[in-house]
Coordinates of N, CA and C in Angstrom, one line a residue:
M1 N -59.2 31.9 20.0 CA -58.6 30.7 19.4 C -57.2 31.0 18.9
K2 N -57.1 32.1 18.1 CA -55.8 32.5 17.6 C -54.8 32.8 18.7
K3 N -55.3 33.3 19.8 CA -54.5 33.6 21.0 C -53.9 32.3 21.6
N4 N -54.8 31.3 21.7 CA -54.4 30.0 22.2 C -53.3 29.3 21.3
I5 N -53.5 29.4 20.1 CA -52.5 28.8 19.1 C -51.2 29.6 19.2
G6 N -51.2 30.9 19.3 CA -50.0 31.7 19.5 C -49.3 31.3 20.8
I7 N -50.0 31.2 21.9 CA -49.4 30.8 23.1 C -48.8 29.4 23.1
T8 N -49.6 28.5 22.4 CA -49.1 27.1 22.3 C -47.8 27.1 21.4
I9 N -47.8 27.8 20.3 CA -46.6 27.9 19.5 C -45.4 28.4 20.3
C10 N -45.6 29.5 21.0 CA -44.6 30.1 21.9 C -44.1 29.1 22.9
F11 N -45.0 28.4 23.5 CA -44.6 27.4 24.5 C -43.8 26.3 23.9
V12 N -44.2 25.8 22.7 CA -43.5 24.7 22.0 C -42.1 25.2 21.6
L13 N -42.0 26.4 21.1 CA -40.7 27.0 20.8 C -39.7 27.1 22.0
L14 N -40.3 27.6 23.1 CA -39.5 27.7 24.3 C -39.1 26.3 24.8
L15 N -40.0 25.4 24.8 CA -39.6 24.0 25.2 C -38.5 23.4 24.3
M16 N -38.6 23.6 23.0 CA -37.6 23.1 22.1 C -36.2 23.8 22.4
A17 N -36.3 25.1 22.6 CA -35.0 25.9 22.8 C -34.4 25.4 24.1
S18 N -35.2 25.2 25.2 CA -34.6 24.7 26.5 C -34.1 23.3 26.4
L19 N -34.8 22.5 25.6 CA -34.3 21.1 25.4 C -32.9 21.1 24.6
S20 N -32.8 21.9 23.6 CA -31.6 21.9 22.9 C -30.4 22.5 23.7
I21 N -30.7 23.5 24.6 CA -29.7 24.0 25.5 C -29.3 22.9 26.5
A22 N -30.3 22.3 27.1 CA -30.0 21.2 28.1 C -29.3 20.1 27.5
S23 N -29.6 19.7 26.2 CA -29.0 18.5 25.6 C -27.5 18.9 25.3
E24 N -27.2 20.2 25.0 CA -25.9 20.6 24.7 C -25.0 20.4 25.9
G25 N -25.5 20.7 27.1 CA -24.8 20.6 28.3 C -24.7 19.1 28.8
N26 N -25.5 18.3 28.3 CA -25.5 16.9 28.7 C -25.0 16.0 27.6
R27 N -24.3 16.5 26.7 CA -23.8 15.8 25.5 C -22.8 14.7 26.0
V28 N -23.0 13.5 25.4 CA -22.2 12.4 25.7 C -21.4 12.1 24.4
V29 N -20.1 12.1 24.5 CA -19.2 11.8 23.4 C -18.3 10.6 23.7
Y30 N -17.5 10.2 22.7 CA -16.6 9.1 22.9 C -15.3 9.3 22.3
V31 N -14.3 8.5 22.8 CA -12.9 8.5 22.2 C -12.5 7.1 22.0
D32 N -11.9 6.9 20.8 CA -11.4 5.5 20.5 C -9.9 5.6 21.0
L33 N -9.6 5.1 22.2 CA -8.3 5.2 22.7 C -7.2 4.5 21.9
Q34 N -7.6 3.3 21.3 CA -6.7 2.6 20.5 C -6.3 3.4 19.3
E35 N -7.3 4.0 18.6 CA -7.0 4.8 17.5 C -6.1 6.0 17.9
A36 N -6.5 6.6 19.0 CA -5.7 7.7 19.5 C -4.2 7.3 19.7
L37 N -4.0 6.2 20.4 CA -2.7 5.7 20.6 C -1.9 5.5 19.3
N38 N -2.6 5.0 18.3 CA -1.9 4.7 17.0 C -1.7 5.9 16.2
S39 N -2.6 6.9 16.4 CA -2.5 8.1 15.5 C -1.6 9.2 16.1
A40 N -1.5 9.3 17.4 CA -0.8 10.4 18.0 C 0.7 10.2 17.7
D41 N 1.4 11.4 17.6 CA 2.8 11.4 17.4 C 3.6 10.6 18.4
S42 N 3.2 10.8 19.7 CA 3.9 10.1 20.8 C 3.6 8.6 20.6
G43 N 2.5 8.2 20.2 CA 2.2 6.7 20.0 C 3.0 6.2 18.8
K44 N 3.1 6.9 17.8 CA 3.9 6.5 16.6 C 5.4 6.3 17.0
K45 N 5.9 7.3 17.8 CA 7.3 7.2 18.3 C 7.5 6.0 19.2
A46 N 6.5 5.8 20.1 CA 6.6 4.6 21.0 C 6.6 3.3 20.2
K47 N 5.8 3.3 19.2 CA 5.8 2.1 18.3 C 7.2 1.8 17.7
E48 N 7.8 2.9 17.2 CA 9.2 2.8 16.7 C 10.2 2.3 17.7
V49 N 10.1 2.9 18.9 CA 11.0 2.4 20.0 C 10.8 1.0 20.3
F50 N 9.5 0.6 20.4 CA 9.2 -0.8 20.7 C 9.6 -1.8 19.6
K51 N 9.5 -1.3 18.3 CA 9.9 -2.2 17.2 C 11.4 -2.4 17.2
V52 N 12.2 -1.3 17.5 CA 13.6 -1.5 17.6 C 14.0 -2.5 18.7
E53 N 13.3 -2.5 19.8 CA 13.5 -3.4 20.9 C 13.1 -4.8 20.5
V54 N 12.0 -5.0 19.8 CA 11.6 -6.3 19.3 C 12.6 -6.9 18.3
D55 N 13.1 -6.0 17.4 CA 14.1 -6.4 16.4 C 15.4 -6.9 17.1
R56 N 15.8 -6.2 18.1 CA 17.0 -6.5 18.8 C 16.9 -7.9 19.5
I57 N 15.8 -8.1 20.2 CA 15.5 -9.3 20.9 C 15.4 -10.5 19.9
Q58 N 14.7 -10.2 18.8 CA 14.5 -11.2 17.7 C 15.8 -11.7 17.1
K59 N 16.7 -10.7 16.9 CA 18.0 -11.0 16.4 C 18.7 -12.0 17.3
D60 N 18.7 -11.7 18.6 CA 19.3 -12.6 19.6 C 18.7 -13.9 19.6
L61 N 17.4 -14.0 19.6 CA 16.6 -15.3 19.6 C 17.0 -16.1 18.4
D62 N 17.0 -15.4 17.2 CA 17.4 -16.2 16.0 C 18.8 -16.7 16.0
K63 N 19.7 -16.0 16.6 CA 21.1 -16.4 16.7 C 21.2 -17.6 17.6
K64 N 20.5 -17.6 18.8 CA 20.6 -18.7 19.7 C 19.9 -19.9 19.2
Q65 N 18.8 -19.7 18.5 CA 18.0 -20.8 17.9 C 18.8 -21.4 16.8
G66 N 19.6 -20.7 16.0 CA 20.4 -21.2 15.0 C 21.5 -22.1 15.6
E67 N 22.1 -21.6 16.7 CA 23.1 -22.4 17.4 C 22.6 -23.7 17.9
L68 N 21.3 -23.6 18.5 CA 20.7 -24.9 19.0 C 20.4 -25.9 17.8
K69 N 19.9 -25.3 16.7 CA 19.6 -26.2 15.6 C 20.9 -26.9 15.1
A70 N 22.0 -26.1 15.0 CA 23.2 -26.6 14.5 C 23.8 -27.7 15.5
M71 N 23.6 -27.4 16.7 CA 24.1 -28.4 17.8 C 23.3 -29.7 17.7
K72 N 22.0 -29.6 17.5 CA 21.1 -30.8 17.4 C 21.5 -31.6 16.1
E73 N 21.6 -30.9 15.0 CA 21.9 -31.6 13.7 C 23.3 -32.3 13.9
E74 N 24.3 -31.6 14.5 CA 25.6 -32.2 14.7 C 25.5 -33.5 15.5
L75 N 24.7 -33.4 16.6 CA 24.5 -34.5 17.5 C 23.8 -35.6 16.8
E76 N 22.8 -35.4 16.0 CA 22.1 -36.4 15.2 C 23.0 -37.1 14.2
K77 N 23.8 -36.3 13.5 CA 24.8 -36.8 12.5 C 25.8 -37.7 13.1
R78 N 26.3 -37.3 14.3 CA 27.4 -38.0 14.9 C 27.0 -39.0 16.0
A79 N 25.7 -39.2 16.2 CA 25.2 -40.0 17.3 C 25.8 -41.4 17.2
L80 N 25.8 -42.0 16.0 CA 26.2 -43.4 15.9 C 27.7 -43.5 16.0
L81 N 28.5 -42.5 15.7 CA 29.9 -42.5 15.7 C 30.5 -42.2 17.1
L82 N 29.7 -41.6 18.0 CA 30.2 -41.3 19.3 C 30.0 -42.4 20.3
S83 N 30.9 -42.4 21.3 CA 30.7 -43.5 22.3 C 29.5 -43.1 23.1
E84 N 29.0 -44.1 23.8 CA 27.8 -43.9 24.7 C 28.0 -42.7 25.6
E85 N 29.1 -42.7 26.3 CA 29.4 -41.7 27.3 C 29.4 -40.3 26.7
T86 N 30.1 -40.1 25.5 CA 30.2 -38.9 24.8 C 28.9 -38.4 24.3
R87 N 28.1 -39.4 23.8 CA 26.8 -39.0 23.2 C 25.9 -38.5 24.3
V88 N 25.9 -39.2 25.5 CA 25.0 -38.8 26.6 C 25.5 -37.4 27.1
K89 N 26.8 -37.1 27.1 CA 27.3 -35.8 27.6 C 26.9 -34.7 26.6
K90 N 26.9 -35.0 25.3 CA 26.5 -34.0 24.3 C 25.0 -33.8 24.3
E91 N 24.2 -34.8 24.6 CA 22.8 -34.6 24.7 C 22.5 -33.8 25.9
Q92 N 23.2 -34.0 27.0 CA 23.0 -33.2 28.2 C 23.3 -31.7 28.0
E93 N 24.4 -31.5 27.3 CA 24.8 -30.1 26.9 C 23.7 -29.5 26.1
Y94 N 23.2 -30.3 25.1 CA 22.1 -29.7 24.3 C 20.9 -29.4 25.1
Q95 N 20.5 -30.3 26.0 CA 19.3 -30.0 26.8 C 19.5 -28.8 27.7
K96 N 20.7 -28.7 28.2 CA 21.1 -27.5 29.1 C 21.0 -26.2 28.3
K97 N 21.5 -26.3 27.1 CA 21.4 -25.1 26.2 C 20.0 -24.8 25.8
L98 N 19.2 -25.8 25.6 CA 17.8 -25.7 25.2 C 17.0 -25.0 26.3
K99 N 17.2 -25.4 27.6 CA 16.6 -24.8 28.7 C 17.0 -23.4 28.9
K100 N 18.3 -23.1 28.7 CA 18.8 -21.7 28.8 C 18.1 -20.9 27.7
F101 N 17.9 -21.4 26.5 CA 17.2 -20.7 25.4 C 15.8 -20.4 25.8
Q102 N 15.1 -21.4 26.4 CA 13.7 -21.3 26.7 C 13.5 -20.2 27.8
R103 N 14.5 -20.2 28.8 CA 14.4 -19.1 29.8 C 14.6 -17.8 29.2
F104 N 15.6 -17.7 28.3 CA 15.9 -16.4 27.6 C 14.7 -16.0 26.8
Y105 N 14.0 -16.9 26.1 CA 12.8 -16.6 25.4 C 11.7 -16.0 26.3
Q106 N 11.5 -16.7 27.4 CA 10.4 -16.3 28.3 C 10.8 -14.9 28.9
D107 N 12.0 -14.7 29.3 CA 12.5 -13.4 29.8 C 12.3 -12.3 28.8
A108 N 12.6 -12.6 27.5 CA 12.4 -11.7 26.4 C 11.0 -11.3 26.3
Q109 N 10.1 -12.3 26.3 CA 8.6 -12.0 26.2 C 8.2 -11.1 27.4
D110 N 8.6 -11.4 28.6 CA 8.3 -10.6 29.8 C 8.8 -9.2 29.6
E111 N 10.0 -9.1 29.2 CA 10.6 -7.7 29.0 C 9.8 -6.9 28.0
L112 N 9.4 -7.5 26.9 CA 8.7 -6.8 25.8 C 7.3 -6.4 26.3
K113 N 6.6 -7.3 27.1 CA 5.3 -6.9 27.7 C 5.5 -5.7 28.6
S114 N 6.5 -5.8 29.4 CA 6.8 -4.7 30.4 C 7.1 -3.4 29.6
K115 N 7.9 -3.4 28.6 CA 8.2 -2.2 27.8 C 7.0 -1.7 27.1
D116 N 6.2 -2.5 26.5 CA 5.0 -2.1 25.9 C 4.0 -1.4 26.9
A117 N 3.9 -2.0 28.0 CA 3.0 -1.5 29.1 C 3.5 -0.1 29.5
Q118 N 4.8 0.0 29.7 CA 5.4 1.3 30.1 C 5.2 2.4 29.1
L119 N 5.4 2.1 27.9 CA 5.3 3.1 26.8 C 3.8 3.5 26.7
T120 N 2.9 2.5 26.7 CA 1.5 2.8 26.6 C 1.0 3.6 27.8
R121 N 1.4 3.2 29.0 CA 0.9 3.8 30.2 C 1.2 5.3 30.1
N122 N 2.4 5.7 29.7 CA 2.8 7.1 29.7 C 1.9 7.9 28.7
I123 N 1.6 7.3 27.6 CA 0.7 8.0 26.6 C -0.7 8.1 27.1
I124 N -1.2 7.0 27.7 CA -2.6 7.0 28.3 C -2.7 8.1 29.3
I125 N -1.7 8.3 30.1 CA -1.8 9.3 31.1 C -2.0 10.7 30.5
D126 N -1.2 10.9 29.4 CA -1.3 12.2 28.7 C -2.7 12.3 28.0
L127 N -3.1 11.2 27.4 CA -4.5 11.2 26.8 C -5.6 11.5 27.8
R128 N -5.5 11.0 29.0 CA -6.5 11.2 30.0 C -6.5 12.7 30.4
K129 N -5.3 13.3 30.5 CA -5.2 14.8 30.8 C -5.9 15.6 29.7
V130 N -5.6 15.3 28.4 CA -6.2 16.0 27.3 C -7.7 15.8 27.3
I131 N -8.2 14.6 27.5 CA -9.6 14.3 27.5 C -10.3 15.0 28.6
T132 N -9.8 15.0 29.8 CA -10.4 15.7 31.0 C -10.5 17.2 30.7
K133 N -9.4 17.8 30.2 CA -9.4 19.2 29.9 C -10.4 19.5 28.8
L134 N -10.5 18.7 27.8 CA -11.4 18.9 26.7 C -12.9 18.8 27.2
G135 N -13.1 17.8 28.0 CA -14.4 17.6 28.6 C -14.9 18.8 29.4
Q136 N -14.0 19.4 30.2 CA -14.3 20.5 31.0 C -14.5 21.8 30.2
E137 N -13.7 22.0 29.2 CA -13.8 23.1 28.3 C -15.1 23.1 27.5
K138 N -15.5 21.9 27.0 CA -16.7 21.8 26.1 C -17.9 21.5 27.0
G139 N -17.8 21.3 28.2 CA -19.0 21.0 29.1 C -19.7 19.7 28.8
Y140 N -18.9 18.7 28.4 CA -19.5 17.4 28.1 C -20.0 16.7 29.4
A141 N -21.1 16.1 29.3 CA -21.6 15.4 30.5 C -20.8 14.1 30.8
M142 N -20.4 13.5 29.7 CA -19.6 12.2 29.8 C -18.8 12.0 28.6
I143 N -17.6 11.4 28.8 CA -16.8 11.0 27.6 C -16.5 9.5 27.8
L144 N -17.0 8.7 26.9 CA -16.8 7.2 27.0 C -15.6 6.8 26.1
E145 N -15.1 5.6 26.5 CA -14.1 5.0 25.6 C -14.8 4.1 24.6
R146 N -14.5 4.3 23.4 CA -15.1 3.5 22.3 C -14.4 2.1 22.2
T147 N -15.2 1.1 22.5 CA -14.8 -0.3 22.3 C -16.0 -0.9 21.8
E148 N -15.9 -2.1 21.2 CA -17.1 -2.8 20.7 C -18.1 -3.1 21.8
S149 N -17.6 -3.4 23.0 CA -18.5 -3.7 24.1 C -19.1 -2.5 24.9
N150 N -18.4 -1.4 24.8 CA -18.8 -0.2 25.6 C -19.8 0.6 24.8
V151 N -19.6 0.9 23.5 CA -20.4 1.8 22.8 C -21.0 1.0 21.6
L152 N -22.2 0.6 21.7 CA -22.9 -0.2 20.6 C -23.2 0.7 19.4
Y153 N -23.7 1.9 19.7 CA -24.0 2.9 18.6 C -23.8 4.3 19.1
A154 N -23.2 5.1 18.3 CA -23.1 6.5 18.6 C -22.8 7.2 17.2
P155 N -23.5 8.3 17.0 CA -23.2 9.0 15.7 C -21.7 9.5 15.6
K156 N -21.3 9.5 14.4 CA -19.9 9.9 14.2 C -19.5 11.3 14.7
E157 N -20.5 12.2 14.7 CA -20.2 13.5 15.2 C -19.9 13.5 16.7
N158 N -20.2 12.4 17.4 CA -19.9 12.4 18.9 C -18.5 11.8 19.1
D159 N -17.8 11.5 18.0 CA -16.5 11.0 18.1 C -15.5 12.1 18.2
I160 N -14.8 12.3 19.4 CA -13.8 13.4 19.5 C -12.4 12.9 19.5
T161 N -12.2 11.7 18.9 CA -10.8 11.1 18.9 C -9.9 12.0 18.1
S162 N -10.3 12.5 17.0 CA -9.3 13.3 16.2 C -9.0 14.6 16.9
E163 N -9.9 15.2 17.6 CA -9.6 16.4 18.4 C -8.7 16.1 19.5
V164 N -8.9 15.0 20.2 CA -8.0 14.6 21.3 C -6.6 14.4 20.8
V165 N -6.4 13.7 19.6 CA -5.1 13.4 19.0 C -4.5 14.8 18.6
K166 N -5.2 15.7 18.0 CA -4.7 17.0 17.6 C -4.2 17.7 18.8
R167 N -4.9 17.7 19.9 CA -4.5 18.4 21.1 C -3.2 17.8 21.7
L168 N -3.2 16.5 21.7 CA -2.1 15.7 22.3 C -0.8 16.1 21.5
N169 N -1.0 16.1 20.1 CA 0.2 16.4 19.3 C 0.7 17.8 19.5
E170 N -0.3 18.7 19.8 CA 0.1 20.1 20.0 C 0.7 20.3 21.4
G171 N 0.5 19.3 22.2 CA 1.0 19.4 23.6 C 0.1 20.1 24.5
I172 N -1.2 20.2 24.2 CA -2.2 20.8 25.1 C -2.7 19.8 26.0
K173 N -2.3 20.0 27.3 CA -2.8 19.0 28.3 C -3.5 19.7 29.5

C-alpha cells in the first residue's frame, strides 16, 4: 500500500513538473501597443514633431479664419451703403475666399492624417521587430495585442509592454 502511494506521489510530481515546463513554453503574453507608442522615446519624439506640425497648421488656419471673419463683418456693415453691383461682387469674393479656406482646411486635415500615419508606421515597424525578437528569445507561444476587444482578461504578469518599451528605447531590435 505504501509502495502504491509512493508511486502515485512520484507520478503526480512528475506530471506537475511536466505541465509547468510545457506551460512555460506555451506561455501567451500581451503588449499594449498604444501604451508602447506613448511611452517609447521614439513615440514621445514623434508626438512632439506632430504637435509642431499641428501648431503650424493651426496658426495658418486661425489667420485665414480671422481674415474671413473680418471680411464678412465688413461686408455686413457696409451692405446697405454699397451699390447692388459692388455688394454682389464683394459677396462673390467672400464666397470664393471661403471655398479656398475650406479646401485649405481639408488639405490640412489630410496632411496631418498622413503625417500621423507615417510617424506611427515607423514606430510600429520597430515595435514589431522588438516583439518578434523578444518572443523568440523567451520562447513565447503567442504575443497578443492588448485592446479591449482582443484580450478580455489576462494577468498583469503576462503584460510585456514595459519590457518591449525598454528594449525599443535601448535600440534592441
